[in-house]
Short mmCIF file of C-alpha atoms and ligand atoms in Angstrom, two decimals:
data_model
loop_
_atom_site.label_atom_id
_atom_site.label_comp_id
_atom_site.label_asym_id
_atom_site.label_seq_id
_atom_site.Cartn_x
_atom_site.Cartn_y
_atom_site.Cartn_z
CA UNK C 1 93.48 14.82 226.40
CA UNK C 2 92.35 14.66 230.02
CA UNK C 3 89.77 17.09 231.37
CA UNK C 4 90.82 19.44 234.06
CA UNK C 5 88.44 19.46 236.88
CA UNK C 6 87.94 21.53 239.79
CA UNK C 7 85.60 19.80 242.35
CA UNK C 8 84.46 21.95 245.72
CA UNK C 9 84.14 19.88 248.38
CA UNK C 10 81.45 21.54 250.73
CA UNK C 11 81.50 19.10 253.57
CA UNK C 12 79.50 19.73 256.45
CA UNK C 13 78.90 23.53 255.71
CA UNK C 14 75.85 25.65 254.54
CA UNK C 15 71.96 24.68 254.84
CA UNK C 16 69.87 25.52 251.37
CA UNK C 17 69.74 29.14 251.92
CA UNK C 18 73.26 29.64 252.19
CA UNK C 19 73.82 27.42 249.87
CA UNK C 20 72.27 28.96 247.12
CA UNK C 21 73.48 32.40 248.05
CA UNK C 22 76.87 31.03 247.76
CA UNK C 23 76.14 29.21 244.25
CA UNK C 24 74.78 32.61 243.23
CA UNK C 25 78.06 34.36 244.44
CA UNK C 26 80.29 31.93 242.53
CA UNK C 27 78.00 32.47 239.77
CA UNK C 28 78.81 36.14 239.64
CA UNK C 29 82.84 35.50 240.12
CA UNK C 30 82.34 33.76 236.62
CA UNK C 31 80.68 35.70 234.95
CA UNK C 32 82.28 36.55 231.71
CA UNK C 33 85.14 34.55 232.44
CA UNK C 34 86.88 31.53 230.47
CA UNK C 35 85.67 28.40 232.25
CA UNK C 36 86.08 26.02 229.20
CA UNK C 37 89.52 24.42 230.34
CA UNK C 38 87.92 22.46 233.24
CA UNK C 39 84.81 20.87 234.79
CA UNK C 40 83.37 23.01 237.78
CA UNK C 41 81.42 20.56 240.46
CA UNK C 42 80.55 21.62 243.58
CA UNK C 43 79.81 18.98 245.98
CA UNK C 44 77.17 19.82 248.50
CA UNK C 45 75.48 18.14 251.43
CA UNK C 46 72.28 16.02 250.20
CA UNK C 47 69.92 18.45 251.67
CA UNK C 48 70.94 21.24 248.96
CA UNK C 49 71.78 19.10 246.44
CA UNK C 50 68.00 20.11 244.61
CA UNK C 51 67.99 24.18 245.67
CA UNK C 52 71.60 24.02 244.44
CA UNK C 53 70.93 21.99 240.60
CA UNK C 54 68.11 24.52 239.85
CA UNK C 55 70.59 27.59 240.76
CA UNK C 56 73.36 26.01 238.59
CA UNK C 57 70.99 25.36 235.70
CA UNK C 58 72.41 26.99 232.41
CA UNK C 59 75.63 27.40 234.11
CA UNK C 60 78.60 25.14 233.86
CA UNK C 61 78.24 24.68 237.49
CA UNK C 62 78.18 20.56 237.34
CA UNK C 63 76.58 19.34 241.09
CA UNK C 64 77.72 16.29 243.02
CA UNK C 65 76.84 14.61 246.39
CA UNK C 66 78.97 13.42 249.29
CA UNK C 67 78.44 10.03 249.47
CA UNK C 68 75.83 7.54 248.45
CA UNK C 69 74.96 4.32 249.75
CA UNK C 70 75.42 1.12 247.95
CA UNK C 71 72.02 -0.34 248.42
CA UNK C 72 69.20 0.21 245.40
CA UNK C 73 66.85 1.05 248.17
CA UNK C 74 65.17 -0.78 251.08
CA UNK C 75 65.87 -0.78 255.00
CA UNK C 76 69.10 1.47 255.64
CA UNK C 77 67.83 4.62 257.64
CA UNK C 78 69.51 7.59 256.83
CA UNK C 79 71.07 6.40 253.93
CA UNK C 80 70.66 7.98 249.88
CA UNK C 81 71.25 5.71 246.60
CA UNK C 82 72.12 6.57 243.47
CA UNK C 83 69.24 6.94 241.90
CA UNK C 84 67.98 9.37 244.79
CA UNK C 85 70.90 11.99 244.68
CA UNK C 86 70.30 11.86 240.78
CA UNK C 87 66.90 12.54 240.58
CA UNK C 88 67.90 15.12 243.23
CA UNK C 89 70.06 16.97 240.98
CA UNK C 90 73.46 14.98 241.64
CA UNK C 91 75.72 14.46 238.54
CA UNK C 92 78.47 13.44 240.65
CA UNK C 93 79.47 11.67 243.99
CA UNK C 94 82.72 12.20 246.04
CA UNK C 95 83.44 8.14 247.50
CA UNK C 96 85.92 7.01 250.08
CA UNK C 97 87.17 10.42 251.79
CA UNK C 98 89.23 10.25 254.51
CA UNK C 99 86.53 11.90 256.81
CA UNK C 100 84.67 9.09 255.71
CA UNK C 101 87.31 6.51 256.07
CA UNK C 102 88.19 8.05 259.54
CA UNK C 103 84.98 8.42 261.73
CA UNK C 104 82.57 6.08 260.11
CA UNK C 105 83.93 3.09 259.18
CA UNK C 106 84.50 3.41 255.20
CA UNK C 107 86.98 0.90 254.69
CA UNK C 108 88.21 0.16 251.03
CA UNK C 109 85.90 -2.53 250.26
CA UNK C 110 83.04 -0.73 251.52
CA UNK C 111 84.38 2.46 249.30
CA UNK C 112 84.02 -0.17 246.05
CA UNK C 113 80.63 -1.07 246.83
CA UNK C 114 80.00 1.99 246.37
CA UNK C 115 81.73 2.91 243.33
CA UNK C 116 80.21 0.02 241.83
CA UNK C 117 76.64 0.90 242.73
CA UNK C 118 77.09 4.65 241.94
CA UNK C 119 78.35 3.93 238.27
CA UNK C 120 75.94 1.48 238.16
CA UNK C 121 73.18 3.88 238.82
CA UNK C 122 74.60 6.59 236.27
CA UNK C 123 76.66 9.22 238.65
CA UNK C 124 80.26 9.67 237.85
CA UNK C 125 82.63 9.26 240.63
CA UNK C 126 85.38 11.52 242.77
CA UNK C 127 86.91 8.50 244.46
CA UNK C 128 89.65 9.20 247.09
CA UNK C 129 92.60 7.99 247.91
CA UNK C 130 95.20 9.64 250.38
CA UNK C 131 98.07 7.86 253.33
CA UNK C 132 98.39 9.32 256.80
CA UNK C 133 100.55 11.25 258.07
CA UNK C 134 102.85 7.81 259.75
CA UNK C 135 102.13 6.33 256.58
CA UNK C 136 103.97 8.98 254.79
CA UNK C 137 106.58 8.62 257.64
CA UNK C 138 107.15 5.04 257.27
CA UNK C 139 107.62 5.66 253.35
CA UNK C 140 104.87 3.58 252.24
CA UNK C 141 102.97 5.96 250.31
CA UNK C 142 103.06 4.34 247.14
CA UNK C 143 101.49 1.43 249.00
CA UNK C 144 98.95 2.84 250.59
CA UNK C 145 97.46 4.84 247.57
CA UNK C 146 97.89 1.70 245.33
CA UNK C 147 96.05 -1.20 247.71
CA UNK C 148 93.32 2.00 248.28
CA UNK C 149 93.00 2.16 244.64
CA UNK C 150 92.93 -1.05 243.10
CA UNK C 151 90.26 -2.45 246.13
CA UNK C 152 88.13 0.62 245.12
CA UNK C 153 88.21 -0.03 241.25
CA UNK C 154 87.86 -3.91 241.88
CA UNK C 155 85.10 -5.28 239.32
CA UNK C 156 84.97 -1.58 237.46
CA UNK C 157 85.35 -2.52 233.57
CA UNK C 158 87.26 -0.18 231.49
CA UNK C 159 84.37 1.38 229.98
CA UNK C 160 83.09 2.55 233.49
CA UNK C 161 86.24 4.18 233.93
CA UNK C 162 85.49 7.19 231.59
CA UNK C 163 83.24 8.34 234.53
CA UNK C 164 85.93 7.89 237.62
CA UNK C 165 87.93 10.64 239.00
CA UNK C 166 90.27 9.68 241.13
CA UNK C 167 91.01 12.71 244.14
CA UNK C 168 94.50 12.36 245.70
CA UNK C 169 94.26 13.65 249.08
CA UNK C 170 97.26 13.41 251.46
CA UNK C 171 95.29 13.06 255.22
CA UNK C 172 97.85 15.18 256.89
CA UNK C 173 96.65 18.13 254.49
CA UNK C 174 93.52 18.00 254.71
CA UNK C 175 92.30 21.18 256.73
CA UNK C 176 95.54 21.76 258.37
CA UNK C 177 96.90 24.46 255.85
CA UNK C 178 99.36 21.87 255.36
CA UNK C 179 99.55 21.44 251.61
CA UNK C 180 101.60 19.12 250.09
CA UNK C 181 104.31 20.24 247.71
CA UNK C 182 103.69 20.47 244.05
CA UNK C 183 106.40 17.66 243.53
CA UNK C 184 105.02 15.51 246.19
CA UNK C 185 101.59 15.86 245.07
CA UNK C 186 102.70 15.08 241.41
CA UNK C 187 104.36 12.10 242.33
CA UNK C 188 102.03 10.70 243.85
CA UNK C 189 99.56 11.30 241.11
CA UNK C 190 101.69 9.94 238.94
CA UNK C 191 102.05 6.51 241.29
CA UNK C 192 98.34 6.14 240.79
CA UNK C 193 98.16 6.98 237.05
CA UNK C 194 100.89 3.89 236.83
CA UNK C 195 98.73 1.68 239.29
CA UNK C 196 95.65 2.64 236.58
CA UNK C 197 98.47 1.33 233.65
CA UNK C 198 98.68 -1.62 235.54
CA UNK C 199 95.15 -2.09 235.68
CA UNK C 200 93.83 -0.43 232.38
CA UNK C 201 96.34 0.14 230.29
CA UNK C 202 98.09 3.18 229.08
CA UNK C 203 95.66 4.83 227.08
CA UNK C 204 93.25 4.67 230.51
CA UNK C 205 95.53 5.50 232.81
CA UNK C 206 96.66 9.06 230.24
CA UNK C 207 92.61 9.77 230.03
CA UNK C 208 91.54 9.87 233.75
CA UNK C 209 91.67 12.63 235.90
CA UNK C 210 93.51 12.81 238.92
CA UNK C 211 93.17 15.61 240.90
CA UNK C 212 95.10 16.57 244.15
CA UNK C 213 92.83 18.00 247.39
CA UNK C 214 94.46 18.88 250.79
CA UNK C 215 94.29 22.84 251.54
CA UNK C 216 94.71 23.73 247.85
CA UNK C 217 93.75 27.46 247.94
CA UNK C 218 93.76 30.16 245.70
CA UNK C 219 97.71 31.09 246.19
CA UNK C 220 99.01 27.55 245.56
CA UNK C 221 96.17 26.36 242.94
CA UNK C 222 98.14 27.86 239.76
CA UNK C 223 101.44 25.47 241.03
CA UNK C 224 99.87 22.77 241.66
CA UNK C 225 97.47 22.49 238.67
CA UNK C 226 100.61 23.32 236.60
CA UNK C 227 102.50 19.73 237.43
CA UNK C 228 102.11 17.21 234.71
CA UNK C 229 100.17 14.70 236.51
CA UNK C 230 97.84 16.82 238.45
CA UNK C 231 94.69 17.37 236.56
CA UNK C 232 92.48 19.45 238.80
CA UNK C 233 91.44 19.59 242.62
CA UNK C 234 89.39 18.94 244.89
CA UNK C 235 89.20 21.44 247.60
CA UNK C 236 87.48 21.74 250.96
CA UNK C 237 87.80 25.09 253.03
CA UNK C 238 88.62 27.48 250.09
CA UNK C 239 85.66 26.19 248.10
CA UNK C 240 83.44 28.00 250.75
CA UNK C 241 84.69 31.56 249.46
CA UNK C 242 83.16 32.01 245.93
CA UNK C 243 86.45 34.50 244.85
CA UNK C 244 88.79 31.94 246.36
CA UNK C 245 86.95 29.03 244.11
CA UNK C 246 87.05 31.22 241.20
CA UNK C 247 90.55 32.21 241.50
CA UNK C 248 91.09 28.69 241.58
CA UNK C 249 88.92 28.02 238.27
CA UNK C 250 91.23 30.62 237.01
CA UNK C 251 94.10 28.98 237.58
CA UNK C 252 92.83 25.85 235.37
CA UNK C 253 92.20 27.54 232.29
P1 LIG E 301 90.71 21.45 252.56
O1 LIG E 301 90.85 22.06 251.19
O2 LIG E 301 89.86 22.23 253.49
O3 LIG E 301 92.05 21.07 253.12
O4 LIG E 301 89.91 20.07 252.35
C1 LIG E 301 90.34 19.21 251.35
C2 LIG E 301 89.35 18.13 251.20
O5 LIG E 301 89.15 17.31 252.08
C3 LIG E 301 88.57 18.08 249.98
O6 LIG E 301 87.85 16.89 249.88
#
């Protein structure tokens, strides 16, 4: 009853032009393909986000941002609300990632000020959640992803929940072709659809998507995606490569 979906994460890659050439290369991957068994978002830097909504109009390319701020508007230079990245194009919003949480200063209760503003101001939500590597070490997983979690979703009613997707993203696979094992990734997935029973009850917790990001590619997508509590991905390097991200797609249907 929960939607697949299968979220590129574009980080700091591609200015407009390359952007859309890429769009227009994942496009053609597509093409004639079955795409109905999962959401397709990519998420692109804020610059593209309007070159990249007009090339994935009448597609079911879906377009999300990389952050936003938590502010309506007003004095925070360098900064993009909700309602800017929308009227930009933005149908989405990737909040909390590690690269986020690591070099500037996201912390979790920065990472549900902006949940709350961002559902607030109508864009659906790809909040992470992920331990370290010496978290992992020091067995405290469960923990981690849990306090992460329920700080994020503090004040977020049940309703607002139908637009959350929550991306579980070990830091130690992230980029380093590390990727965690199907079983690991599932049970983890499955601590944080329990954490969302705890929360939101059962019927919640079964209809949210959880999907798993740390070098998910398009060899290990189909294994991964098959595991009970893993409901899509969210993927970084391999989203750059529009046969790689279509393979993946593939893999979801
Ligand atoms: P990679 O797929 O490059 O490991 O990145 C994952 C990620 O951070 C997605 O948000």
């Amino acid at each position: 009853m929960r939607r697949y979906v299968i979220a590129g994460n574009w980080k700091m890659n591609l200015g407009p032009k390359k952007a859309v050439e890429l769009i227009e290369a994942i496009k053609e991957e597509i093409k004639g393909k079955e795409t109905a068994g999962c959401d397709i978002v990519c998420c692109v830097p804020a610059v593209d986000i309007a070159v990249v909504a007009a090339a994935c109009e009448g597609t079911p390319i879906k377009v999300g941002a990389e952050n936003v701020h938590w502010a309506e508007k007003g004095a925070f230079t360098g900064e993009l609300s909700a309602d800017m990245l929308l009227e930009a194009g933005a149908e989405y919003v990737i909040i909390g990632h590690s690269e986020r949480r690591q070099y500037f200063g996201e912390t979790d209760l920065t990472v549900n000020a902006r949940v709350k503003a961002a559902l607030a101001g109508g864009l659906k939500v790809i909040l992470c959640v992920g331990e370290l590597l010496n978290e992992r070490e020091l067995d405290i997983t469960a923990e981690v992803v849990a306090k992460q979690t329920k700080v994020a979703l503090k004040d977020i009613t049940p309703e607002q929940m139908a637009n959350v997707i929550i991306a579980y993203e070990p830091v130690w696979a992230i980029g380093t072709g590390r990727t965690a094992t199907s079983a690991q990734a599932d049970e983890v997935c499955g601590i944080i659809r329990n954490v969302l029973c705890g929360l939101y009850g059962e019927n919640i917790a079964e209809a949210t998507t959880i999907q798993y990001g740390g070098s998910m590619n398009a060899g290990n997508a189909a294994e991964l995606l098959s595991m009970d509590n893993v409901d899509g991905g969210l993927i970084g390097g391999a989203s750059l490569k529009a046969p790689d991200f279509a393979t993946i797609i593939a893999a979801a249907q």
